[in-house]
Amino acid sequence: MHVYKMSNRVPELIICSFIVVSLLVIHFFSDLLRASLGGFYTKDVTLSQILDAQNSDYAWLLKLLVNCFGYSCVFVPGYLIYKYVARTGYLERGNKTILHTAINMCITGNSTYEPLDVAASTADKERSAGSVAVKRTSSQEAVQLLWCFGGLMVSYLTWGVLQEKIMTQKYLNFAGESSKFKDSQFLVFANRLLAFMVALIYLQWQPSPTRHRAPLYKYSFASFSNIMSAWFQYEALKFVNFPTQVLAKSCKIIPVMVMGKIMSKAKYESYEYATAVLISLGMIFFMSGSADSNKASGVTTLTGVFLLSLYMVFDSFTANWQGSLFKSYGMTSLQMMCGVNLFSSIFTGASLSMQGGFMDSLSFATEHPKFVFDMVVLSICSAVGQLFIYHTIDVFGPVVFTIIMTLRQAVAIMLSCFIYHHSVSALGIFGVLIVFVAIFLRVYCTQRLRAMRKRAEANKPKMAV
């Protein structure tokens, strides 16, 4: 009996050894990296501090490589466990330990509960159909719209102002000395951790009628691209001003279309291509007419544009991957928010631990109390903003949400120029107008095309039975 129990524990011991050995090897190589970069630095200096001391225009590239090396703390053990489980048939064994349950959820999901999922999703559809049948009065509709509009505006305008402040402005410590916060990854970690906690609490408070059945590892792809896009977004503020970043986000339509073509073989209408070209032209005019004297050289500007381009590429992958998960597994938006932010917190937390970034950021926070306040409010606005996004799309649909967010972008640009004194020429203003006209034209054409298709469908002659 004792021998039987020991043989059952062998797979768990092997899986745990994968994790321990992988972490030890990664830690060893991180020490080598710190020694090779540090040179004359003392042993007490962390890898994060060495990276922050780099003042080159290309220091972001070194930080990016080190961040990705930190993410391997999760990817490498995960890949080894996945291969071991697939080769040995570990999940088919009868010993239901905590580790077995956790690995089963990560790799296969709740596939054993498929009949319950179908029933739950049917009930959910009936419930949602009933909610659509209950019509709101005009005054109730107006109050709901104002609530969504106000929530999105307040949360994301505050988030935008604080994002620019944290990444570009100096904070005073207790001695009156000023310094900048440099670790973008810590901000991503704080935002994603709070968003995960908010989504988890909301799901516990108001459980979803749809049983979650997706393998958890599926979220890791969207999570990785999500933290990469967020990191590129924060880093770009070191090279270009906030209005440029906001307007660049309007160009997300272009990489989303390209990624849709590659991943889903999607087809697009001619007006979609036309508006994409208009948005690109508007962005070029704005970049030409909004040179910021504080962002030094042409190399710096090109670096900022390149970082924004990478942000859009990763962000468009996130949107397309999440769309495929919604189609395949039918999870709710809050379940998606919870899953993606869970892995984002794990990835960034592992990378920060490997670099020593936690202690450096916490040390900065203890010396700069205003930074703590800004970071907490930034994270709250990010998490609450995500809830407002899901609520607005659920109640009013994606078109109304797109219009609100486009207006928010316009206000964010004006607010940033007013608070942080960014100069924009007439050519830059003309570029902004082209971008927003193109976005509204796109929304109008989409709605008109849908209405025409519905009318054509309704006017089709019905076949006699």
PDB file of C-alpha atoms in Angstrom, residues 270-452:
ATOM      1  CA  SER A 270     -14.314  49.186 -49.599  1.00  0.00           C
ATOM      2  CA  TYR A 271     -15.325  51.956 -47.156  1.00  0.00           C
ATOM      3  CA  GLU A 272     -13.307  50.211 -44.421  1.00  0.00           C
ATOM      4  CA  TYR A 273     -10.153  50.402 -46.539  1.00  0.00           C
ATOM      5  CA  ALA A 274     -10.927  54.054 -47.445  1.00  0.00           C
ATOM      6  CA  THR A 275     -11.384  55.126 -43.814  1.00  0.00           C
ATOM      7  CA  ALA A 276      -8.206  53.237 -42.832  1.00  0.00           C
ATOM      8  CA  VAL A 277      -6.262  55.278 -45.419  1.00  0.00           C
ATOM      9  CA  LEU A 278      -7.853  58.530 -44.146  1.00  0.00           C
ATOM     10  CA  ILE A 279      -6.892  57.684 -40.562  1.00  0.00           C
ATOM     11  CA  SER A 280      -3.292  57.016 -41.656  1.00  0.00           C
ATOM     12  CA  LEU A 281      -3.143  60.360 -43.501  1.00  0.00           C
ATOM     13  CA  GLY A 282      -4.564  62.203 -40.499  1.00  0.00           C
ATOM     14  CA  MET A 283      -1.960  60.585 -38.244  1.00  0.00           C
ATOM     15  CA  ILE A 284       0.849  61.657 -40.601  1.00  0.00           C
ATOM     16  CA  PHE A 285      -0.429  65.272 -40.631  1.00  0.00           C
ATOM     17  CA  PHE A 286      -0.697  65.289 -36.841  1.00  0.00           C
ATOM     18  CA  MET A 287       2.810  63.874 -36.356  1.00  0.00           C
ATOM     19  CA  SER A 288       4.181  66.493 -38.784  1.00  0.00           C
ATOM     20  CA  GLY A 289       2.440  69.357 -37.003  1.00  0.00           C
ATOM     21  CA  SER A 290       2.913  68.421 -33.346  1.00  0.00           C
ATOM     22  CA  ALA A 291       6.657  68.200 -32.818  1.00  0.00           C
ATOM     23  CA  ASP A 292       7.354  68.378 -29.093  1.00  0.00           C
ATOM     24  CA  SER A 293      10.530  70.229 -28.175  1.00  0.00           C
ATOM     25  CA  ASN A 294      10.768  68.214 -24.950  1.00  0.00           C
ATOM     26  CA  LYS A 295      11.114  64.945 -26.893  1.00  0.00           C
ATOM     27  CA  ALA A 296      14.535  65.583 -28.281  1.00  0.00           C
ATOM     28  CA  SER A 297      15.762  64.050 -31.537  1.00  0.00           C
ATOM     29  CA  GLY A 298      14.453  62.471 -34.712  1.00  0.00           C
ATOM     30  CA  VAL A 299      15.711  59.124 -33.421  1.00  0.00           C
ATOM     31  CA  THR A 300      13.583  59.617 -30.300  1.00  0.00           C
ATOM     32  CA  THR A 301      10.463  60.377 -32.354  1.00  0.00           C
ATOM     33  CA  LEU A 302      11.043  57.346 -34.595  1.00  0.00           C
ATOM     34  CA  THR A 303      11.509  55.186 -31.499  1.00  0.00           C
ATOM     35  CA  GLY A 304       8.193  56.452 -30.111  1.00  0.00           C
ATOM     36  CA  VAL A 305       6.392  55.741 -33.399  1.00  0.00           C
ATOM     37  CA  PHE A 306       7.955  52.257 -33.545  1.00  0.00           C
ATOM     38  CA  LEU A 307       6.841  51.514 -29.953  1.00  0.00           C
ATOM     39  CA  LEU A 308       3.308  52.696 -30.766  1.00  0.00           C
ATOM     40  CA  SER A 309       3.308  50.458 -33.864  1.00  0.00           C
ATOM     41  CA  LEU A 310       4.271  47.448 -31.726  1.00  0.00           C
ATOM     42  CA  TYR A 311       1.547  48.429 -29.243  1.00  0.00           C
ATOM     43  CA  MET A 312      -1.048  48.339 -32.036  1.00  0.00           C
ATOM     44  CA  VAL A 313       0.204  45.010 -33.419  1.00  0.00           C
ATOM     45  CA  PHE A 314       0.000  43.269 -30.028  1.00  0.00           C
ATOM     46  CA  ASP A 315      -3.309  44.942 -29.171  1.00  0.00           C
ATOM     47  CA  SER A 316      -4.881  43.818 -32.455  1.00  0.00           C
ATOM     48  CA  PHE A 317      -3.695  40.247 -31.816  1.00  0.00           C
ATOM     49  CA  THR A 318      -5.325  40.408 -28.350  1.00  0.00           C
ATOM     50  CA  ALA A 319      -8.669  41.487 -29.854  1.00  0.00           C
ATOM     51  CA  ASN A 320      -8.628  38.764 -32.523  1.00  0.00           C
ATOM     52  CA  TRP A 321      -7.537  36.018 -30.118  1.00  0.00           C
ATOM     53  CA  GLN A 322     -10.222  36.984 -27.589  1.00  0.00           C
ATOM     54  CA  GLY A 323     -12.788  36.980 -30.400  1.00  0.00           C
ATOM     55  CA  SER A 324     -11.846  33.407 -31.325  1.00  0.00           C
ATOM     56  CA  LEU A 325     -12.112  32.338 -27.653  1.00  0.00           C
ATOM     57  CA  PHE A 326     -15.603  33.872 -27.372  1.00  0.00           C
ATOM     58  CA  LYS A 327     -16.694  31.894 -30.449  1.00  0.00           C
ATOM     59  CA  SER A 328     -15.102  28.618 -29.329  1.00  0.00           C
ATOM     60  CA  TYR A 329     -16.049  28.545 -25.633  1.00  0.00           C
ATOM     61  CA  GLY A 330     -18.843  31.108 -25.183  1.00  0.00           C
ATOM     62  CA  MET A 331     -17.482  32.608 -21.967  1.00  0.00           C
ATOM     63  CA  THR A 332     -18.796  35.941 -20.671  1.00  0.00           C
ATOM     64  CA  SER A 333     -16.835  39.197 -20.933  1.00  0.00           C
ATOM     65  CA  LEU A 334     -16.182  39.199 -17.170  1.00  0.00           C
ATOM     66  CA  GLN A 335     -14.832  35.639 -17.301  1.00  0.00           C
ATOM     67  CA  MET A 336     -12.514  36.786 -20.100  1.00  0.00           C
ATOM     68  CA  MET A 337     -11.452  39.833 -18.047  1.00  0.00           C
ATOM     69  CA  CYS A 338     -10.740  37.601 -15.038  1.00  0.00           C
ATOM     70  CA  GLY A 339      -8.775  34.971 -16.997  1.00  0.00           C
ATOM     71  CA  VAL A 340      -6.623  37.376 -19.007  1.00  0.00           C
ATOM     72  CA  ASN A 341      -5.792  39.577 -16.010  1.00  0.00           C
ATOM     73  CA  LEU A 342      -4.939  36.496 -13.902  1.00  0.00           C
ATOM     74  CA  PHE A 343      -2.194  35.450 -16.334  1.00  0.00           C
ATOM     75  CA  SER A 344      -1.098  39.062 -16.822  1.00  0.00           C
ATOM     76  CA  SER A 345      -0.548  39.367 -13.063  1.00  0.00           C
ATOM     77  CA  ILE A 346       1.404  36.072 -13.010  1.00  0.00           C
ATOM     78  CA  PHE A 347       3.611  37.029 -15.994  1.00  0.00           C
ATOM     79  CA  THR A 348       4.467  40.524 -14.778  1.00  0.00           C
ATOM     80  CA  GLY A 349       4.828  39.383 -11.161  1.00  0.00           C
ATOM     81  CA  ALA A 350       7.316  36.655 -12.179  1.00  0.00           C
ATOM     82  CA  SER A 351       9.321  39.065 -14.333  1.00  0.00           C
ATOM     83  CA  LEU A 352       9.431  41.732 -11.607  1.00  0.00           C
ATOM     84  CA  SER A 353      10.567  39.162  -9.034  1.00  0.00           C
ATOM     85  CA  MET A 354      13.355  37.961 -11.321  1.00  0.00           C
ATOM     86  CA  GLN A 355      14.596  41.518 -11.937  1.00  0.00           C
ATOM     87  CA  GLY A 356      14.176  42.773  -8.371  1.00  0.00           C
ATOM     88  CA  GLY A 357      11.674  45.331  -9.673  1.00  0.00           C
ATOM     89  CA  PHE A 358       9.221  44.807  -6.803  1.00  0.00           C
ATOM     90  CA  MET A 359      11.601  46.107  -4.156  1.00  0.00           C
ATOM     91  CA  ASP A 360      12.768  49.033  -6.318  1.00  0.00           C
ATOM     92  CA  SER A 361       9.210  50.142  -7.109  1.00  0.00           C
ATOM     93  CA  LEU A 362       8.039  49.704  -3.520  1.00  0.00           C
ATOM     94  CA  SER A 363      11.093  51.674  -2.335  1.00  0.00           C
ATOM     95  CA  PHE A 364      10.161  54.484  -4.748  1.00  0.00           C
ATOM     96  CA  ALA A 365       6.570  54.332  -3.487  1.00  0.00           C
ATOM     97  CA  THR A 366       7.568  54.651   0.188  1.00  0.00           C
ATOM     98  CA  GLU A 367       9.661  57.747  -0.591  1.00  0.00           C
ATOM     99  CA  HIS A 368       7.058  59.373  -2.908  1.00  0.00           C
ATOM    100  CA  PRO A 369       3.543  59.216  -1.365  1.00  0.00           C
ATOM    101  CA  LYS A 370       1.990  61.197  -4.238  1.00  0.00           C
ATOM    102  CA  PHE A 371       3.111  58.465  -6.626  1.00  0.00           C
ATOM    103  CA  VAL A 372       1.257  55.867  -4.523  1.00  0.00           C
ATOM    104  CA  PHE A 373      -1.967  57.906  -4.738  1.00  0.00           C
ATOM    105  CA  ASP A 374      -1.608  58.359  -8.517  1.00  0.00           C
ATOM    106  CA  MET A 375      -0.827  54.662  -9.081  1.00  0.00           C
ATOM    107  CA  VAL A 376      -3.798  53.460  -7.007  1.00  0.00           C
ATOM    108  CA  VAL A 377      -6.221  55.858  -8.734  1.00  0.00           C
ATOM    109  CA  LEU A 378      -4.761  54.864 -12.139  1.00  0.00           C
ATOM    110  CA  SER A 379      -5.354  51.162 -11.397  1.00  0.00           C
ATOM    111  CA  ILE A 380      -8.871  51.771 -10.076  1.00  0.00           C
ATOM    112  CA  CYS A 381      -9.773  53.815 -13.175  1.00  0.00           C
ATOM    113  CA  SER A 382      -8.418  51.076 -15.445  1.00  0.00           C
ATOM    114  CA  ALA A 383     -10.423  48.325 -13.693  1.00  0.00           C
ATOM    115  CA  VAL A 384     -13.660  50.337 -13.390  1.00  0.00           C
ATOM    116  CA  GLY A 385     -13.283  51.491 -17.002  1.00  0.00           C
ATOM    117  CA  GLN A 386     -13.227  47.861 -18.163  1.00  0.00           C
ATOM    118  CA  LEU A 387     -16.499  47.206 -16.316  1.00  0.00           C
ATOM    119  CA  PHE A 388     -18.072  50.246 -17.985  1.00  0.00           C
ATOM    120  CA  ILE A 389     -16.877  48.993 -21.391  1.00  0.00           C
ATOM    121  CA  TYR A 390     -18.642  45.642 -20.932  1.00  0.00           C
ATOM    122  CA  HIS A 391     -21.779  47.283 -19.523  1.00  0.00           C
ATOM    123  CA  THR A 392     -22.032  49.849 -22.342  1.00  0.00           C
ATOM    124  CA  ILE A 393     -21.578  47.236 -25.084  1.00  0.00           C
ATOM    125  CA  ASP A 394     -24.108  44.964 -23.355  1.00  0.00           C
ATOM    126  CA  VAL A 395     -26.798  47.673 -23.030  1.00  0.00           C
ATOM    127  CA  PHE A 396     -26.271  49.894 -26.106  1.00  0.00           C
ATOM    128  CA  GLY A 397     -24.070  47.844 -28.462  1.00  0.00           C
ATOM    129  CA  PRO A 398     -20.606  48.417 -29.958  1.00  0.00           C
ATOM    130  CA  VAL A 399     -21.587  51.417 -32.131  1.00  0.00           C
ATOM    131  CA  VAL A 400     -22.609  53.657 -29.221  1.00  0.00           C
ATOM    132  CA  PHE A 401     -19.499  52.512 -27.339  1.00  0.00           C
ATOM    133  CA  THR A 402     -17.256  53.420 -30.302  1.00  0.00           C
ATOM    134  CA  ILE A 403     -18.799  56.907 -30.545  1.00  0.00           C
ATOM    135  CA  ILE A 404     -18.347  57.542 -26.797  1.00  0.00           C
ATOM    136  CA  MET A 405     -14.732  56.361 -26.860  1.00  0.00           C
ATOM    137  CA  THR A 406     -13.988  58.482 -29.961  1.00  0.00           C
ATOM    138  CA  LEU A 407     -15.339  61.554 -28.171  1.00  0.00           C
ATOM    139  CA  ARG A 408     -13.273  60.557 -25.142  1.00  0.00           C
ATOM    140  CA  GLN A 409     -10.126  60.499 -27.287  1.00  0.00           C
ATOM    141  CA  ALA A 410     -10.845  64.004 -28.606  1.00  0.00           C
ATOM    142  CA  VAL A 411     -11.386  65.347 -25.069  1.00  0.00           C
ATOM    143  CA  ALA A 412      -8.255  63.511 -23.840  1.00  0.00           C
ATOM    144  CA  ILE A 413      -6.107  65.245 -26.469  1.00  0.00           C
ATOM    145  CA  MET A 414      -7.462  68.683 -25.523  1.00  0.00           C
ATOM    146  CA  LEU A 415      -7.095  67.944 -21.808  1.00  0.00           C
ATOM    147  CA  SER A 416      -3.481  66.787 -22.211  1.00  0.00           C
ATOM    148  CA  CYS A 417      -2.566  69.847 -24.308  1.00  0.00           C
ATOM    149  CA  PHE A 418      -4.138  72.110 -21.669  1.00  0.00           C
ATOM    150  CA  ILE A 419      -2.567  70.455 -18.579  1.00  0.00           C
ATOM    151  CA  TYR A 420       0.891  69.609 -19.961  1.00  0.00           C
ATOM    152  CA  HIS A 421       1.205  72.478 -22.482  1.00  0.00           C
ATOM    153  CA  HIS A 422       1.700  70.469 -25.695  1.00  0.00           C
ATOM    154  CA  SER A 423       1.850  72.618 -28.824  1.00  0.00           C
ATOM    155  CA  VAL A 424      -0.133  71.560 -31.919  1.00  0.00           C
ATOM    156  CA  SER A 425       0.040  73.485 -35.220  1.00  0.00           C
ATOM    157  CA  ALA A 426      -2.816  74.066 -37.686  1.00  0.00           C
ATOM    158  CA  LEU A 427      -1.614  71.044 -39.703  1.00  0.00           C
ATOM    159  CA  GLY A 428      -1.761  68.904 -36.552  1.00  0.00           C
ATOM    160  CA  ILE A 429      -5.320  70.057 -35.767  1.00  0.00           C
ATOM    161  CA  PHE A 430      -6.312  69.300 -39.385  1.00  0.00           C
ATOM    162  CA  GLY A 431      -4.871  65.780 -38.955  1.00  0.00           C
ATOM    163  CA  VAL A 432      -6.925  65.255 -35.773  1.00  0.00           C
ATOM    164  CA  LEU A 433     -10.105  66.333 -37.598  1.00  0.00           C
ATOM    165  CA  ILE A 434      -9.395  63.921 -40.477  1.00  0.00           C
ATOM    166  CA  VAL A 435      -8.968  61.016 -38.043  1.00  0.00           C
ATOM    167  CA  PHE A 436     -12.204  61.651 -36.148  1.00  0.00           C
ATOM    168  CA  VAL A 437     -14.219  62.345 -39.321  1.00  0.00           C
ATOM    169  CA  ALA A 438     -12.937  59.026 -40.728  1.00  0.00           C
ATOM    170  CA  ILE A 439     -13.957  57.163 -37.531  1.00  0.00           C
ATOM    171  CA  PHE A 440     -17.490  58.629 -37.529  1.00  0.00           C
ATOM    172  CA  LEU A 441     -17.768  57.933 -41.277  1.00  0.00           C
ATOM    173  CA  ARG A 442     -16.802  54.329 -40.620  1.00  0.00           C
ATOM    174  CA  VAL A 443     -19.463  53.983 -37.898  1.00  0.00           C
ATOM    175  CA  TYR A 444     -22.126  55.590 -40.135  1.00  0.00           C
ATOM    176  CA  CYS A 445     -21.304  53.352 -43.148  1.00  0.00           C
ATOM    177  CA  THR A 446     -21.313  50.232 -40.963  1.00  0.00           C
ATOM    178  CA  GLN A 447     -24.759  51.041 -39.574  1.00  0.00           C
ATOM    179  CA  ARG A 448     -26.152  51.946 -43.007  1.00  0.00           C
ATOM    180  CA  LEU A 449     -24.830  48.714 -44.541  1.00  0.00           C
ATOM    181  CA  ARG A 450     -26.399  46.653 -41.741  1.00  0.00           C
ATOM    182  CA  ALA A 451     -29.755  48.413 -42.220  1.00  0.00           C
ATOM    183  CA  MET A 452     -29.644  47.760 -45.983  1.00  0.00           C
TER     184      MET A 452
END
